[in-house]
Amino acid sequence: MDYINSDVGMDSAEYKHDMARYVWGFALSVVLTLAGVVIVAGGMFSVGVAWSLVGLLGIAQLVIQFWAFMHLDFSKEARPDLYLVLFTFLLIILMAAGTVWVLADLASRMGMGAGSM
Amino acid sequence: MSNTGAAHAASHDHGHHDKTGTVIFGFWIFLMSDLIAFSLMIANYADAEWHGIANGPSPHELFSLGLPTIETMALLISTFTFGICTLGMKYGASMKRTVGWLVLTLALGAIFLGIELYEFHEFWTEGNTPQVSGFLTAYYSLVGLHGLHVTSGIIWGILLMVQMKTFGMNDLIKSRLVRLGLFWHMLDIVWIALFTKVYLMGVL
């Protein structure tokens, strides 16, 4: 499927199908964002639970936006993009988690009270 | 009528299609390298927020949710309007319509940026400058880097509109618009991470 040109116009079923994907992505993103705000502002959960919920809502929204707006899915056309993104997230987990780990360990060895990492 | 339309697409040989696809995949590689840079800035922020408060304010004391939520909504709407813009372009919308959605998108980006600068100004005038603590240095760097990306996107969009008027909606311009769209959607994805980590978790 061509990225930039379609054989059919804006009154086609394909256009409506593609548009539905954007509308779903947008609607779900708004709901997830507001849910996060309500959890933090409402104070109905303990800090630990709220922290985890907000984190999960954020990750869910990342996945939805990659799917809806950047057309990332399991289709054949999106396969190279998908592999690239998955590899990037592997690097991110290694580097970002490793950075936090090393710095927290350093801080605790310097007596900055950073717990037991 | 700027649209090259169905006949144009059908007449294209396979070589061109592959080139556009390759160029867009190359842009994906850039976006992913940018994502790695952002994620390491977030890791740095997470550490500074933990160990680097010094005598300055903590995130809990500094942040509130009101303005950042409006900011987030403005960016979220802008990513949706960019989606409508590129989708219409692909299915043969007029240039007027495409430019209209692009102008709306960039205006929403400008609103986002305005709120961010207002917040920076507020913090700054309260004496919470980057020099106060490692946390504040990390905050201004991380959120500011994202703001610079939004600024680049707005400038890029304006330049692209000039190119649309000058060269018409040819395939190269269309491919550039698709790439700016990917860049803009990526900005929103990165902002979700920042909003969650900096503001939502900061206020908790």
Short mmCIF file of N, CA and C in Angstrom, two decimals, chain A residues 4-70:
data_model
loop_
_atom_site.label_atom_id
_atom_site.label_comp_id
_atom_site.label_asym_id
_atom_site.label_seq_id
_atom_site.Cartn_x
_atom_site.Cartn_y
_atom_site.Cartn_z
N ILE A 4 1.59 7.54 0.22
CA ILE A 4 1.21 8.93 -0.06
C ILE A 4 0.06 9.06 -1.06
N ASN A 5 -0.21 8.03 -1.85
CA ASN A 5 -1.30 8.13 -2.81
C ASN A 5 -2.23 6.93 -2.69
N SER A 6 -3.52 7.18 -2.83
CA SER A 6 -4.49 6.10 -2.86
C SER A 6 -5.21 6.13 -4.20
N ASP A 7 -5.68 4.97 -4.63
CA ASP A 7 -6.40 4.90 -5.91
C ASP A 7 -7.83 5.44 -5.79
N VAL A 8 -8.30 5.59 -4.57
CA VAL A 8 -9.70 6.00 -4.38
C VAL A 8 -9.76 7.31 -3.60
N GLY A 9 -10.95 7.93 -3.60
CA GLY A 9 -11.10 9.26 -3.02
C GLY A 9 -11.61 9.25 -1.59
N MET A 10 -11.97 10.46 -1.12
CA MET A 10 -12.34 10.62 0.27
C MET A 10 -13.75 10.11 0.60
N ASP A 11 -14.50 9.72 -0.45
CA ASP A 11 -15.83 9.16 -0.18
C ASP A 11 -15.79 7.63 -0.13
N SER A 12 -14.58 7.06 -0.21
CA SER A 12 -14.46 5.61 -0.27
C SER A 12 -14.55 4.96 1.11
N ALA A 13 -14.82 3.67 1.11
CA ALA A 13 -14.87 2.90 2.36
C ALA A 13 -13.49 2.85 3.01
N GLU A 14 -12.43 2.81 2.17
CA GLU A 14 -11.08 2.75 2.71
C GLU A 14 -10.77 4.01 3.54
N TYR A 15 -11.18 5.17 3.00
CA TYR A 15 -10.94 6.42 3.73
C TYR A 15 -11.66 6.39 5.08
N LYS A 16 -12.92 5.95 5.07
CA LYS A 16 -13.69 5.91 6.32
C LYS A 16 -13.08 4.93 7.31
N HIS A 17 -12.57 3.81 6.78
CA HIS A 17 -11.92 2.81 7.63
C HIS A 17 -10.68 3.39 8.29
N ASP A 18 -9.85 4.08 7.47
CA ASP A 18 -8.64 4.70 8.02
C ASP A 18 -8.99 5.79 9.02
N MET A 19 -10.01 6.58 8.70
CA MET A 19 -10.41 7.67 9.60
C MET A 19 -10.89 7.12 10.94
N ALA A 20 -11.62 5.98 10.89
CA ALA A 20 -12.12 5.37 12.13
C ALA A 20 -10.96 5.04 13.07
N ARG A 21 -9.83 4.62 12.48
CA ARG A 21 -8.65 4.28 13.30
C ARG A 21 -8.13 5.53 14.04
N TYR A 22 -8.11 6.69 13.35
CA TYR A 22 -7.69 7.93 14.00
C TYR A 22 -8.67 8.33 15.09
N VAL A 23 -9.98 8.22 14.80
CA VAL A 23 -10.99 8.63 15.78
C VAL A 23 -10.89 7.76 17.03
N TRP A 24 -10.74 6.44 16.85
CA TRP A 24 -10.58 5.54 18.00
C TRP A 24 -9.32 5.88 18.80
N GLY A 25 -8.23 6.11 18.07
CA GLY A 25 -6.97 6.44 18.74
C GLY A 25 -7.10 7.71 19.56
N PHE A 26 -7.75 8.71 18.98
CA PHE A 26 -7.93 9.99 19.68
C PHE A 26 -8.83 9.83 20.90
N ALA A 27 -9.99 9.15 20.71
CA ALA A 27 -10.95 8.99 21.81
C ALA A 27 -10.31 8.21 22.97
N LEU A 28 -9.63 7.12 22.65
CA LEU A 28 -8.99 6.33 23.72
C LEU A 28 -7.89 7.13 24.42
N SER A 29 -7.14 7.93 23.65
CA SER A 29 -6.08 8.75 24.25
C SER A 29 -6.65 9.76 25.23
N VAL A 30 -7.77 10.40 24.85
CA VAL A 30 -8.39 11.39 25.74
C VAL A 30 -8.86 10.70 27.02
N VAL A 31 -9.51 9.55 26.88
CA VAL A 31 -10.02 8.82 28.05
C VAL A 31 -8.87 8.42 28.98
N LEU A 32 -7.79 7.88 28.40
CA LEU A 32 -6.66 7.42 29.21
C LEU A 32 -5.96 8.59 29.92
N THR A 33 -5.82 9.72 29.19
CA THR A 33 -5.20 10.90 29.81
C THR A 33 -6.03 11.38 30.99
N LEU A 34 -7.35 11.52 30.77
CA LEU A 34 -8.21 12.04 31.83
C LEU A 34 -8.28 11.05 33.00
N ALA A 35 -8.24 9.75 32.70
CA ALA A 35 -8.25 8.75 33.78
C ALA A 35 -7.02 8.94 34.67
N GLY A 36 -5.86 9.19 34.05
CA GLY A 36 -4.64 9.43 34.82
C GLY A 36 -4.77 10.66 35.71
N VAL A 37 -5.34 11.74 35.14
CA VAL A 37 -5.51 12.97 35.91
C VAL A 37 -6.46 12.74 37.09
N VAL A 38 -7.56 12.02 36.82
CA VAL A 38 -8.55 11.76 37.89
C VAL A 38 -7.92 10.92 39.00
N ILE A 39 -7.12 9.93 38.64
CA ILE A 39 -6.48 9.08 39.65
C ILE A 39 -5.55 9.90 40.53
N VAL A 40 -4.78 10.80 39.91
CA VAL A 40 -3.83 11.60 40.69
C VAL A 40 -4.57 12.67 41.51
N ALA A 41 -5.53 13.37 40.89
CA ALA A 41 -6.22 14.48 41.57
C ALA A 41 -7.24 13.95 42.58
N GLY A 42 -7.83 12.79 42.29
CA GLY A 42 -8.90 12.27 43.15
C GLY A 42 -8.40 11.71 44.48
N GLY A 43 -7.18 11.18 44.47
CA GLY A 43 -6.60 10.67 45.71
C GLY A 43 -7.34 9.48 46.31
N MET A 44 -8.01 8.66 45.48
CA MET A 44 -8.73 7.52 46.03
C MET A 44 -7.86 6.27 46.17
N PHE A 45 -6.61 6.35 45.69
CA PHE A 45 -5.71 5.20 45.84
C PHE A 45 -4.49 5.62 46.67
N SER A 46 -3.82 4.62 47.24
CA SER A 46 -2.55 4.92 47.91
C SER A 46 -1.54 5.34 46.84
N VAL A 47 -0.47 6.02 47.28
CA VAL A 47 0.50 6.56 46.32
C VAL A 47 1.08 5.44 45.44
N GLY A 48 1.41 4.30 46.05
CA GLY A 48 2.00 3.19 45.30
C GLY A 48 1.07 2.67 44.22
N VAL A 49 -0.19 2.48 44.59
CA VAL A 49 -1.18 1.96 43.62
C VAL A 49 -1.42 2.99 42.52
N ALA A 50 -1.59 4.25 42.90
CA ALA A 50 -1.83 5.31 41.92
C ALA A 50 -0.66 5.42 40.95
N TRP A 51 0.57 5.33 41.49
CA TRP A 51 1.79 5.41 40.68
C TRP A 51 1.79 4.31 39.62
N SER A 52 1.46 3.08 40.05
CA SER A 52 1.43 1.95 39.11
C SER A 52 0.33 2.12 38.07
N LEU A 53 -0.85 2.54 38.51
CA LEU A 53 -1.97 2.71 37.57
C LEU A 53 -1.65 3.76 36.52
N VAL A 54 -1.11 4.88 36.96
CA VAL A 54 -0.77 5.97 36.03
C VAL A 54 0.28 5.50 35.03
N GLY A 55 1.26 4.72 35.52
CA GLY A 55 2.28 4.17 34.63
C GLY A 55 1.68 3.25 33.58
N LEU A 56 0.77 2.38 34.00
CA LEU A 56 0.13 1.46 33.06
C LEU A 56 -0.73 2.21 32.04
N LEU A 57 -1.45 3.24 32.51
CA LEU A 57 -2.27 4.04 31.58
C LEU A 57 -1.38 4.72 30.54
N GLY A 58 -0.21 5.22 30.98
CA GLY A 58 0.73 5.86 30.06
C GLY A 58 1.22 4.89 29.00
N ILE A 59 1.61 3.68 29.44
CA ILE A 59 2.10 2.67 28.49
C ILE A 59 1.00 2.28 27.52
N ALA A 60 -0.24 2.11 28.03
CA ALA A 60 -1.37 1.77 27.17
C ALA A 60 -1.56 2.83 26.10
N GLN A 61 -1.41 4.10 26.51
CA GLN A 61 -1.61 5.18 25.54
C GLN A 61 -0.49 5.21 24.49
N LEU A 62 0.74 4.88 24.91
CA LEU A 62 1.84 4.80 23.93
C LEU A 62 1.51 3.76 22.86
N VAL A 63 1.06 2.59 23.30
CA VAL A 63 0.75 1.51 22.36
C VAL A 63 -0.37 1.94 21.42
N ILE A 64 -1.43 2.55 21.98
CA ILE A 64 -2.57 2.97 21.16
C ILE A 64 -2.16 4.02 20.14
N GLN A 65 -1.31 4.97 20.57
CA GLN A 65 -0.92 6.01 19.61
C GLN A 65 0.00 5.48 18.52
N PHE A 66 0.90 4.55 18.87
CA PHE A 66 1.72 3.93 17.83
C PHE A 66 0.82 3.21 16.82
N TRP A 67 -0.22 2.56 17.32
CA TRP A 67 -1.15 1.83 16.44
C TRP A 67 -1.98 2.80 15.59
N ALA A 68 -2.61 3.78 16.25
CA ALA A 68 -3.60 4.61 15.55
C ALA A 68 -2.94 5.63 14.62
N PHE A 69 -1.95 6.37 15.13
CA PHE A 69 -1.42 7.50 14.37
C PHE A 69 -0.21 7.14 13.52
N MET A 70 0.59 6.16 13.98
CA MET A 70 1.81 5.82 13.24
C MET A 70 1.67 4.50 12.49
#
